[in-house]
Amino acid sequence: FAALCAFAAPVAAAALKSDAARGELDVSGSQLERAVDSEPKGRHLIFTSAGDNSGLLENWVGPNANYDIFLVYYGKNDTRYAMYERACRWTTRVTGSKLQNLNAQLYQKRMDIFLKSDYVFVLDDDFMFDNGVKDINKMFEYSRKYNLKISMPSVDASRSVLSHFVTAHQNSNNITLAYTNFLEVNSMLFTQQALRNFLEKYDPSIIGFGGDYLAFCANGYYAERDYAVIHEVVAVNPRVRKATGKRELHKLKDWDKRAEVWHNYAKEIGCKPVYGKLVYSVVRNLDGVEQEDTCVHKDMCQAPWCFDFKKIDPPSECEDTFAKALGVEDYQPSHPQLFVNGTLADRWWTRVRDAVKLEYGA
């Protein structure tokens, strides 16, 4: 992997050694000698906390990557860490959740890197892209093209944990992206300013759950063109680790109390703990010509990407079908009966009654 990613280190070796003595910098291997500057390729940065069972080296790393990776390793395997060192530009070893490490290791300790990153893609280490590096490049490209404050890839619900319909991949209807009021914390691509806004409100007690709601509290709930799901990029958020059969989340302290912690903190700082999900409009590519379609109330029966499955006043002509969906308490958006060839089935809401309760993830 040495040829795939460049390495960098802090500005001056003396200053770096001083930082390292205070525990503020990882100096394993020859990282100090790899100092050139702190600007990531393309001014695009991926941040992640990774363990021993991630497939990111095979999926995120490649010679055509227009970004660099800042990786915090929370495991204990020296061989694994050495692999990450060779493949990623910045690495360090610290325990903690992704958001805790994002705040402490990047924002608090490496502001030099942060300030030279126009966009920061904050990814779970098990989040995999169908086309690897090509898809990640496209995420940065589209975020710039459409001037998005925060974006995320669409999620193939037939292979993933899916907590919200607005993020489910639509491979029909030529959808390029969908403007929405919500994105998931597992794969949020921020502008530098949007991430700064988020981290200025962040508290280390938030290990994952609620991080997405906090991002919108920090950057505004109601902007109709600032946040989007990129449907031309498809990713998988696996239900469990293939290697272990378990979720990495469960290794964190108090992981089972994360929802309660978020609700208490949201109340303390004046954020909405939860809210209804909306899609404002979709951008389509029709024979090379872009067209934006607004979600119109009366058309919701025919436009599943506009459907907020928790809070909706259905139009009278499809009231019965929506009532079936809304009347079911136990549901699972990733249930296979709701999907055909990886996308939502026609009139999928009539199938909700057959689904089982969703396991919400952080």
mmCIF file of C-alpha atoms in Angstrom:
data_model
loop_
_atom_site.group_PDB
_atom_site.id
_atom_site.type_symbol
_atom_site.label_atom_id
_atom_site.label_comp_id
_atom_site.label_asym_id
_atom_site.label_seq_id
_atom_site.Cartn_x
_atom_site.Cartn_y
_atom_site.Cartn_z
ATOM 1 C CA PHE A 1 0.000 0.000 0.000
ATOM 2 C CA ALA A 2 2.999 2.333 0.257
ATOM 3 C CA ALA A 3 2.554 3.596 -3.284
ATOM 4 C CA LEU A 4 -1.123 4.307 -2.849
ATOM 5 C CA CYS A 5 -1.172 7.069 -0.264
ATOM 6 C CA ALA A 6 1.344 9.767 0.539
ATOM 7 C CA PHE A 7 2.370 10.528 4.088
ATOM 8 C CA ALA A 8 2.784 13.794 5.867
ATOM 9 C CA ALA A 9 3.702 15.025 9.303
ATOM 10 C CA PRO A 10 3.650 18.225 11.288
ATOM 11 C CA VAL A 11 5.331 21.393 10.222
ATOM 12 C CA ALA A 12 8.541 21.246 12.246
ATOM 13 C CA ALA A 13 10.239 18.187 13.700
ATOM 14 C CA ALA A 14 11.054 19.890 16.994
ATOM 15 C CA ALA A 15 7.480 21.020 17.483
ATOM 16 C CA LEU A 16 6.252 17.560 16.580
ATOM 17 C CA LYS A 17 8.443 15.864 19.145
ATOM 18 C CA SER A 18 7.170 18.278 21.764
ATOM 19 C CA ASP A 19 3.583 17.469 20.777
ATOM 20 C CA ALA A 20 4.375 13.758 20.860
ATOM 21 C CA ALA A 21 5.762 14.053 24.377
ATOM 22 C CA ARG A 22 2.422 15.478 25.460
ATOM 23 C CA GLY A 23 0.626 12.550 23.828
ATOM 24 C CA GLU A 24 -0.819 14.787 21.106
ATOM 25 C CA LEU A 25 0.771 13.127 18.107
ATOM 26 C CA ASP A 26 1.489 9.647 16.888
ATOM 27 C CA VAL A 27 5.174 9.241 16.013
ATOM 28 C CA SER A 28 5.367 5.516 15.333
ATOM 29 C CA GLY A 29 7.463 4.366 12.378
ATOM 30 C CA SER A 30 9.008 7.167 10.347
ATOM 31 C CA GLN A 31 5.995 9.443 10.372
ATOM 32 C CA LEU A 32 8.016 12.464 11.484
ATOM 33 C CA GLU A 33 10.290 12.100 8.482
ATOM 34 C CA ARG A 34 7.329 12.119 6.100
ATOM 35 C CA ALA A 35 6.539 15.751 6.867
ATOM 36 C CA VAL A 36 5.892 17.864 3.797
ATOM 37 C CA ASP A 37 2.737 19.807 4.476
ATOM 38 C CA SER A 38 -0.673 19.232 5.973
ATOM 39 C CA GLU A 39 -2.869 19.743 2.919
ATOM 40 C CA PRO A 40 -4.750 16.622 1.803
ATOM 41 C CA LYS A 41 -4.917 15.740 -1.861
ATOM 42 C CA GLY A 42 -7.629 17.787 -3.596
ATOM 43 C CA ARG A 43 -8.226 19.423 -0.183
ATOM 44 C CA HIS A 44 -10.414 16.366 0.434
ATOM 45 C CA LEU A 45 -10.062 14.355 3.645
ATOM 46 C CA ILE A 46 -11.548 11.093 4.871
ATOM 47 C CA PHE A 47 -11.659 10.691 8.635
ATOM 48 C CA THR A 48 -12.357 7.341 10.280
ATOM 49 C CA SER A 49 -11.753 5.303 13.425
ATOM 50 C CA ALA A 50 -10.779 1.780 12.388
ATOM 51 C CA GLY A 51 -10.359 -1.548 14.102
ATOM 52 C CA ASP A 52 -8.991 -4.929 13.081
ATOM 53 C CA ASN A 53 -11.875 -6.102 10.893
ATOM 54 C CA SER A 54 -12.352 -3.235 8.454
ATOM 55 C CA GLY A 55 -12.216 -3.725 4.691
ATOM 56 C CA LEU A 56 -11.289 -0.104 4.016
ATOM 57 C CA LEU A 57 -7.789 -0.910 2.693
ATOM 58 C CA GLU A 58 -9.339 -2.799 -0.188
ATOM 59 C CA ASN A 59 -12.202 -0.361 -0.794
ATOM 60 C CA TRP A 60 -11.019 3.186 -0.008
ATOM 61 C CA VAL A 61 -7.373 3.070 -1.065
ATOM 62 C CA GLY A 62 -6.137 3.340 -4.639
ATOM 63 C CA PRO A 63 -3.786 5.243 -6.945
ATOM 64 C CA ASN A 64 -6.556 7.446 -8.369
ATOM 65 C CA ALA A 65 -7.850 8.685 -5.026
ATOM 66 C CA ASN A 66 -8.358 12.454 -4.992
ATOM 67 C CA TYR A 67 -8.249 12.578 -1.205
ATOM 68 C CA ASP A 68 -6.160 11.513 1.774
ATOM 69 C CA ILE A 69 -7.106 9.500 4.843
ATOM 70 C CA PHE A 70 -6.735 10.416 8.520
ATOM 71 C CA LEU A 71 -7.180 7.161 10.431
ATOM 72 C CA VAL A 72 -7.404 6.611 14.172
ATOM 73 C CA TYR A 73 -6.735 2.985 15.092
ATOM 74 C CA TYR A 74 -8.508 1.700 18.193
ATOM 75 C CA GLY A 75 -7.208 -1.882 18.123
ATOM 76 C CA LYS A 76 -4.152 -3.585 19.634
ATOM 77 C CA ASN A 77 -2.642 -5.388 16.655
ATOM 78 C CA ASP A 78 0.737 -3.881 15.709
ATOM 79 C CA THR A 79 0.750 -5.609 12.318
ATOM 80 C CA ARG A 80 -2.658 -4.225 11.447
ATOM 81 C CA TYR A 81 -1.651 -0.743 12.503
ATOM 82 C CA ALA A 82 1.458 -0.946 10.341
ATOM 83 C CA MET A 83 -0.769 -1.726 7.343
ATOM 84 C CA TYR A 84 -2.857 1.361 8.067
ATOM 85 C CA GLU A 85 0.295 3.459 8.424
ATOM 86 C CA ARG A 86 1.515 2.411 4.996
ATOM 87 C CA ALA A 87 -1.816 3.091 3.318
ATOM 88 C CA CYS A 88 -2.987 6.314 4.970
ATOM 89 C CA ARG A 89 -1.437 9.744 5.173
ATOM 90 C CA TRP A 90 -2.121 10.368 8.848
ATOM 91 C CA THR A 91 -2.520 7.699 11.532
ATOM 92 C CA THR A 92 -2.629 7.528 15.302
ATOM 93 C CA ARG A 93 -3.592 4.972 17.955
ATOM 94 C CA VAL A 94 -6.326 5.932 20.428
ATOM 95 C CA THR A 95 -9.414 4.185 21.765
ATOM 96 C CA GLY A 96 -12.808 5.828 21.511
ATOM 97 C CA SER A 97 -15.700 6.253 19.090
ATOM 98 C CA LYS A 98 -15.447 7.835 15.664
ATOM 99 C CA LEU A 99 -16.987 11.131 16.776
ATOM 100 C CA GLN A 100 -14.927 11.314 19.956
ATOM 101 C CA ASN A 101 -11.747 10.779 17.937
ATOM 102 C CA LEU A 102 -12.817 13.184 15.210
ATOM 103 C CA ASN A 103 -13.112 15.918 17.803
ATOM 104 C CA ALA A 104 -10.023 15.058 19.869
ATOM 105 C CA GLN A 105 -7.547 13.852 17.268
ATOM 106 C CA LEU A 106 -8.378 16.008 14.233
ATOM 107 C CA TYR A 107 -10.203 19.124 15.386
ATOM 108 C CA GLN A 108 -8.451 19.667 18.709
ATOM 109 C CA LYS A 109 -4.943 18.458 17.846
ATOM 110 C CA ARG A 110 -4.499 18.794 14.091
ATOM 111 C CA MET A 111 -6.119 22.086 13.167
ATOM 112 C CA ASP A 112 -3.407 22.477 10.519
ATOM 113 C CA ILE A 113 -4.929 19.567 8.600
ATOM 114 C CA PHE A 114 -8.493 20.632 9.327
ATOM 115 C CA LEU A 115 -7.974 24.138 7.937
ATOM 116 C CA LYS A 116 -6.551 22.776 4.695
ATOM 117 C CA SER A 117 -9.481 20.406 4.140
ATOM 118 C CA ASP A 118 -12.320 21.959 2.161
ATOM 119 C CA TYR A 119 -14.365 18.784 2.662
ATOM 120 C CA VAL A 120 -14.172 16.079 5.330
ATOM 121 C CA PHE A 121 -15.866 12.714 4.774
ATOM 122 C CA VAL A 122 -16.540 11.224 8.226
ATOM 123 C CA LEU A 123 -16.999 7.503 7.633
ATOM 124 C CA ASP A 124 -17.620 4.387 9.678
ATOM 125 C CA ASP A 125 -14.755 2.023 8.921
ATOM 126 C CA ASP A 126 -17.104 -0.729 7.703
ATOM 127 C CA PHE A 127 -18.938 1.530 5.229
ATOM 128 C CA MET A 128 -18.113 0.153 1.761
ATOM 129 C CA PHE A 129 -18.724 1.604 -1.702
ATOM 130 C CA ASP A 130 -19.794 -0.427 -4.741
ATOM 131 C CA ASN A 131 -17.123 1.219 -6.894
ATOM 132 C CA GLY A 132 -14.560 1.955 -4.210
ATOM 133 C CA VAL A 133 -12.270 4.925 -4.862
ATOM 134 C CA LYS A 134 -14.258 6.007 -7.929
ATOM 135 C CA ASP A 135 -17.388 6.440 -5.828
ATOM 136 C CA ILE A 136 -15.580 8.312 -3.066
ATOM 137 C CA ASN A 137 -14.083 10.700 -5.624
ATOM 138 C CA LYS A 138 -17.580 11.222 -6.994
ATOM 139 C CA MET A 139 -18.884 12.115 -3.537
ATOM 140 C CA PHE A 140 -16.371 14.945 -3.230
ATOM 141 C CA GLU A 141 -17.007 16.013 -6.838
ATOM 142 C CA TYR A 142 -20.777 16.196 -6.405
ATOM 143 C CA SER A 143 -20.545 17.963 -3.064
ATOM 144 C CA ARG A 144 -18.575 20.714 -4.805
ATOM 145 C CA LYS A 145 -20.720 20.763 -7.944
ATOM 146 C CA TYR A 146 -24.001 21.157 -6.058
ATOM 147 C CA ASN A 147 -22.541 23.316 -3.256
ATOM 148 C CA LEU A 148 -23.727 20.944 -0.534
ATOM 149 C CA LYS A 149 -22.999 21.618 3.122
ATOM 150 C CA ILE A 150 -23.484 17.957 4.038
ATOM 151 C CA SER A 151 -24.090 14.934 1.842
ATOM 152 C CA MET A 152 -23.972 11.151 1.984
ATOM 153 C CA PRO A 153 -24.117 8.216 -0.450
ATOM 154 C CA SER A 154 -27.327 6.282 -0.948
ATOM 155 C CA VAL A 155 -27.526 2.985 0.926
ATOM 156 C CA ASP A 156 -28.426 -0.358 -0.641
ATOM 157 C CA ALA A 157 -31.060 -1.425 1.847
ATOM 158 C CA SER A 158 -31.092 -5.029 0.656
ATOM 159 C CA ARG A 159 -27.523 -5.432 1.997
ATOM 160 C CA SER A 160 -27.463 -2.914 4.839
ATOM 161 C CA VAL A 161 -28.722 -1.692 8.144
ATOM 162 C CA LEU A 162 -31.075 1.093 7.066
ATOM 163 C CA SER A 163 -32.636 3.344 9.666
ATOM 164 C CA HIS A 164 -34.306 5.932 7.425
ATOM 165 C CA PHE A 165 -36.100 5.657 4.100
ATOM 166 C CA VAL A 166 -34.684 8.946 2.832
ATOM 167 C CA THR A 167 -31.236 7.352 2.522
ATOM 168 C CA ALA A 168 -32.360 4.224 0.613
ATOM 169 C CA HIS A 169 -30.888 3.877 -2.876
ATOM 170 C CA GLN A 170 -33.200 4.465 -5.832
ATOM 171 C CA ASN A 171 -31.788 2.892 -8.989
ATOM 172 C CA SER A 172 -34.829 3.759 -11.077
ATOM 173 C CA ASN A 173 -36.205 7.119 -12.187
ATOM 174 C CA ASN A 174 -32.701 8.387 -13.121
ATOM 175 C CA ILE A 175 -32.191 10.082 -9.768
ATOM 176 C CA THR A 176 -28.803 11.772 -9.328
ATOM 177 C CA LEU A 177 -29.450 13.143 -5.844
ATOM 178 C CA ALA A 178 -32.244 13.915 -3.425
ATOM 179 C CA TYR A 179 -32.326 17.087 -1.331
ATOM 180 C CA THR A 180 -33.395 16.192 2.193
ATOM 181 C CA ASN A 181 -33.469 17.445 5.774
ATOM 182 C CA PHE A 182 -31.654 14.449 7.242
ATOM 183 C CA LEU A 183 -28.538 12.319 6.641
ATOM 184 C CA GLU A 184 -27.038 9.510 8.723
ATOM 185 C CA VAL A 185 -24.041 9.842 10.995
ATOM 186 C CA ASN A 186 -22.309 6.801 9.494
ATOM 187 C CA SER A 187 -21.267 8.540 6.257
ATOM 188 C CA MET A 188 -21.595 12.324 6.386
ATOM 189 C CA LEU A 189 -19.464 14.422 4.029
ATOM 190 C CA PHE A 190 -19.102 17.943 5.473
ATOM 191 C CA THR A 191 -17.763 21.211 4.198
ATOM 192 C CA GLN A 192 -15.112 22.532 6.530
ATOM 193 C CA GLN A 193 -17.490 25.161 7.923
ATOM 194 C CA ALA A 194 -20.353 22.701 8.400
ATOM 195 C CA LEU A 195 -18.059 20.354 10.308
ATOM 196 C CA ARG A 196 -16.744 23.212 12.433
ATOM 197 C CA ASN A 197 -20.328 24.190 13.276
ATOM 198 C CA PHE A 198 -21.017 20.605 14.292
ATOM 199 C CA LEU A 199 -17.905 20.154 16.416
ATOM 200 C CA GLU A 200 -18.432 23.452 18.235
ATOM 201 C CA LYS A 201 -21.690 21.970 19.558
ATOM 202 C CA TYR A 202 -20.361 18.426 20.012
ATOM 203 C CA ASP A 203 -19.903 16.801 23.418
ATOM 204 C CA PRO A 204 -17.770 13.645 23.874
ATOM 205 C CA SER A 205 -20.675 11.913 25.604
ATOM 206 C CA ILE A 206 -22.224 11.504 22.124
ATOM 207 C CA ILE A 207 -20.607 8.343 20.772
ATOM 208 C CA GLY A 208 -22.735 8.023 17.648
ATOM 209 C CA PHE A 209 -26.485 8.066 18.161
ATOM 210 C CA GLY A 210 -27.742 11.621 17.826
ATOM 211 C CA GLY A 211 -24.665 12.840 15.965
ATOM 212 C CA ASP A 212 -26.697 13.237 12.789
ATOM 213 C CA TYR A 213 -29.424 15.221 14.537
ATOM 214 C CA LEU A 214 -26.738 17.389 16.132
ATOM 215 C CA ALA A 215 -25.219 18.144 12.706
ATOM 216 C CA PHE A 216 -28.510 19.593 11.517
ATOM 217 C CA CYS A 217 -29.092 21.461 14.759
ATOM 218 C CA ALA A 218 -25.677 23.073 14.239
ATOM 219 C CA ASN A 219 -26.159 23.883 10.543
ATOM 220 C CA GLY A 220 -29.886 24.599 10.241
ATOM 221 C CA TYR A 221 -32.916 22.362 9.882
ATOM 222 C CA TYR A 222 -34.800 23.952 7.025
ATOM 223 C CA ALA A 223 -32.397 24.643 4.141
ATOM 224 C CA GLU A 224 -33.837 22.949 1.059
ATOM 225 C CA ARG A 225 -30.664 22.856 -1.077
ATOM 226 C CA ASP A 226 -27.865 22.324 1.443
ATOM 227 C CA TYR A 227 -28.130 18.620 2.217
ATOM 228 C CA ALA A 228 -28.459 15.676 -0.156
ATOM 229 C CA VAL A 229 -28.281 11.921 -0.619
ATOM 230 C CA ILE A 230 -26.169 11.168 -3.705
ATOM 231 C CA HIS A 231 -28.017 8.350 -5.498
ATOM 232 C CA GLU A 232 -25.360 7.957 -8.176
ATOM 233 C CA VAL A 233 -23.165 6.527 -5.427
ATOM 234 C CA VAL A 234 -24.255 3.293 -3.734
ATOM 235 C CA ALA A 235 -22.783 2.075 -0.451
ATOM 236 C CA VAL A 236 -23.327 -0.740 2.022
ATOM 237 C CA ASN A 237 -23.660 -0.330 5.783
ATOM 238 C CA PRO A 238 -23.302 -3.958 6.899
ATOM 239 C CA ARG A 239 -25.589 -5.371 9.534
ATOM 240 C CA VAL A 240 -22.698 -7.137 11.293
ATOM 241 C CA ARG A 241 -18.974 -7.640 10.785
ATOM 242 C CA LYS A 242 -18.351 -10.611 8.505
ATOM 243 C CA ALA A 243 -15.272 -11.593 10.482
ATOM 244 C CA THR A 244 -16.841 -11.483 13.934
ATOM 245 C CA GLY A 245 -20.606 -11.597 13.467
ATOM 246 C CA LYS A 246 -20.847 -8.598 15.805
ATOM 247 C CA ARG A 247 -21.201 -4.845 15.566
ATOM 248 C CA GLU A 248 -18.152 -2.779 16.521
ATOM 249 C CA LEU A 249 -20.451 -0.317 18.288
ATOM 250 C CA HIS A 250 -21.034 -2.828 21.061
ATOM 251 C CA LYS A 251 -17.390 -2.581 22.157
ATOM 252 C CA LEU A 252 -17.874 1.002 23.340
ATOM 253 C CA LYS A 253 -18.666 1.885 26.919
ATOM 254 C CA ASP A 254 -22.348 2.676 27.541
ATOM 255 C CA TRP A 255 -23.248 1.965 23.914
ATOM 256 C CA ASP A 256 -26.677 0.744 25.067
ATOM 257 C CA LYS A 257 -27.372 4.124 26.721
ATOM 258 C CA ARG A 258 -26.458 6.254 23.702
ATOM 259 C CA ALA A 259 -30.047 7.230 22.843
ATOM 260 C CA GLU A 260 -30.763 8.368 26.398
ATOM 261 C CA VAL A 261 -27.508 10.345 26.502
ATOM 262 C CA TRP A 262 -28.363 12.107 23.249
ATOM 263 C CA HIS A 263 -31.910 13.012 24.310
ATOM 264 C CA ASN A 264 -30.626 14.544 27.548
ATOM 265 C CA TYR A 265 -27.901 16.505 25.774
ATOM 266 C CA ALA A 266 -30.271 17.712 23.048
ATOM 267 C CA LYS A 267 -32.602 19.065 25.693
ATOM 268 C CA GLU A 268 -29.703 20.780 27.434
ATOM 269 C CA ILE A 269 -28.488 22.666 24.328
ATOM 270 C CA GLY A 270 -31.871 23.294 22.694
ATOM 271 C CA CYS A 271 -31.689 20.820 19.791
ATOM 272 C CA LYS A 272 -34.497 18.645 18.503
ATOM 273 C CA PRO A 273 -33.767 15.107 19.727
ATOM 274 C CA VAL A 274 -35.573 13.663 16.699
ATOM 275 C CA TYR A 275 -37.737 15.030 13.877
ATOM 276 C CA GLY A 276 -39.605 13.903 10.781
ATOM 277 C CA LYS A 277 -37.590 13.171 7.645
ATOM 278 C CA LEU A 278 -38.384 14.976 4.400
ATOM 279 C CA VAL A 279 -37.203 14.905 0.812
ATOM 280 C CA TYR A 280 -37.688 18.329 -0.744
ATOM 281 C CA SER A 281 -36.853 17.481 -4.338
ATOM 282 C CA VAL A 282 -34.826 15.181 -6.563
ATOM 283 C CA VAL A 283 -32.413 15.951 -9.391
ATOM 284 C CA ARG A 284 -32.723 13.584 -12.366
ATOM 285 C CA ASN A 285 -30.487 13.015 -15.346
ATOM 286 C CA LEU A 286 -32.749 12.609 -18.361
ATOM 287 C CA ASP A 287 -30.707 11.862 -21.489
ATOM 288 C CA GLY A 288 -27.877 14.059 -20.258
ATOM 289 C CA VAL A 289 -30.155 16.919 -19.193
ATOM 290 C CA GLU A 290 -30.642 17.646 -15.498
ATOM 291 C CA GLN A 291 -34.164 18.182 -14.224
ATOM 292 C CA GLU A 292 -35.237 18.968 -10.672
ATOM 293 C CA ASP A 293 -38.598 17.662 -9.500
ATOM 294 C CA THR A 294 -40.118 19.085 -6.343
ATOM 295 C CA CYS A 295 -41.936 16.714 -4.009
ATOM 296 C CA VAL A 296 -45.569 17.686 -4.476
ATOM 297 C CA HIS A 297 -48.045 16.631 -1.826
ATOM 298 C CA LYS A 298 -50.619 15.189 -4.215
ATOM 299 C CA ASP A 299 -48.027 13.061 -6.021
ATOM 300 C CA MET A 300 -46.660 11.270 -2.975
ATOM 301 C CA CYS A 301 -48.363 7.971 -3.817
ATOM 302 C CA GLN A 302 -46.331 7.808 -7.002
ATOM 303 C CA ALA A 303 -43.114 9.242 -5.542
ATOM 304 C CA PRO A 304 -41.751 6.992 -2.782
ATOM 305 C CA TRP A 305 -38.649 9.145 -2.358
ATOM 306 C CA CYS A 306 -40.942 11.899 -1.031
ATOM 307 C CA PHE A 307 -42.602 9.745 1.585
ATOM 308 C CA ASP A 308 -41.966 10.464 5.251
ATOM 309 C CA PHE A 309 -43.062 7.158 6.761
ATOM 310 C CA LYS A 310 -43.539 8.498 10.293
ATOM 311 C CA LYS A 311 -45.283 11.833 9.823
ATOM 312 C CA ILE A 312 -47.509 12.430 6.846
ATOM 313 C CA ASP A 313 -50.995 13.649 6.061
ATOM 314 C CA PRO A 314 -51.757 11.418 3.054
ATOM 315 C CA PRO A 315 -53.751 12.743 0.117
ATOM 316 C CA SER A 316 -57.282 11.370 0.027
ATOM 317 C CA GLU A 317 -56.784 9.343 -3.157
ATOM 318 C CA CYS A 318 -54.241 7.068 -1.474
ATOM 319 C CA GLU A 319 -55.305 7.331 2.148
ATOM 320 C CA ASP A 320 -55.965 3.600 2.512
ATOM 321 C CA THR A 321 -52.524 2.514 1.361
ATOM 322 C CA PHE A 322 -50.753 5.013 3.580
ATOM 323 C CA ALA A 323 -52.923 4.015 6.535
ATOM 324 C CA LYS A 324 -51.631 0.460 6.217
ATOM 325 C CA ALA A 325 -48.057 1.640 6.528
ATOM 326 C CA LEU A 326 -48.633 4.172 9.268
ATOM 327 C CA GLY A 327 -50.706 1.744 11.325
ATOM 328 C CA VAL A 328 -47.819 -0.675 11.769
ATOM 329 C CA GLU A 329 -45.527 -0.133 14.746
ATOM 330 C CA ASP A 330 -43.038 -2.894 13.941
ATOM 331 C CA TYR A 331 -41.318 -2.250 10.649
ATOM 332 C CA GLN A 332 -37.949 -2.737 9.007
ATOM 333 C CA PRO A 333 -37.028 -0.613 5.988
ATOM 334 C CA SER A 334 -34.387 -3.159 4.963
ATOM 335 C CA HIS A 335 -36.922 -6.010 4.806
ATOM 336 C CA PRO A 336 -36.414 -7.783 1.437
ATOM 337 C CA GLN A 337 -40.098 -7.663 0.547
ATOM 338 C CA LEU A 338 -39.842 -3.890 0.245
ATOM 339 C CA PHE A 339 -37.203 -4.072 -2.486
ATOM 340 C CA VAL A 340 -36.850 -5.351 -6.021
ATOM 341 C CA ASN A 341 -33.349 -5.521 -7.512
ATOM 342 C CA GLY A 342 -31.975 -3.284 -4.784
ATOM 343 C CA THR A 343 -34.510 -0.475 -5.065
ATOM 344 C CA LEU A 344 -37.896 0.201 -3.492
ATOM 345 C CA ALA A 345 -40.655 -1.918 -4.980
ATOM 346 C CA ASP A 346 -43.716 -0.363 -6.587
ATOM 347 C CA ARG A 347 -46.283 0.525 -3.937
ATOM 348 C CA TRP A 348 -43.783 -0.646 -1.305
ATOM 349 C CA TRP A 349 -45.823 0.834 1.544
ATOM 350 C CA THR A 350 -48.445 -1.909 1.115
ATOM 351 C CA ARG A 351 -45.771 -4.452 2.122
ATOM 352 C CA VAL A 352 -44.763 -2.855 5.410
ATOM 353 C CA ARG A 353 -47.164 -5.032 7.419
ATOM 354 C CA ASP A 354 -45.033 -8.072 6.587
ATOM 355 C CA ALA A 355 -41.808 -6.517 7.885
ATOM 356 C CA VAL A 356 -40.241 -6.925 11.306
ATOM 357 C CA LYS A 357 -38.927 -4.401 13.790
ATOM 358 C CA LEU A 358 -35.895 -2.399 12.721
ATOM 359 C CA GLU A 359 -32.658 -2.506 14.694
ATOM 360 C CA TYR A 360 -31.556 1.110 14.858
ATOM 361 C CA GLY A 361 -27.798 1.639 14.637
ATOM 362 C CA ALA A 362 -25.551 4.437 15.759
#
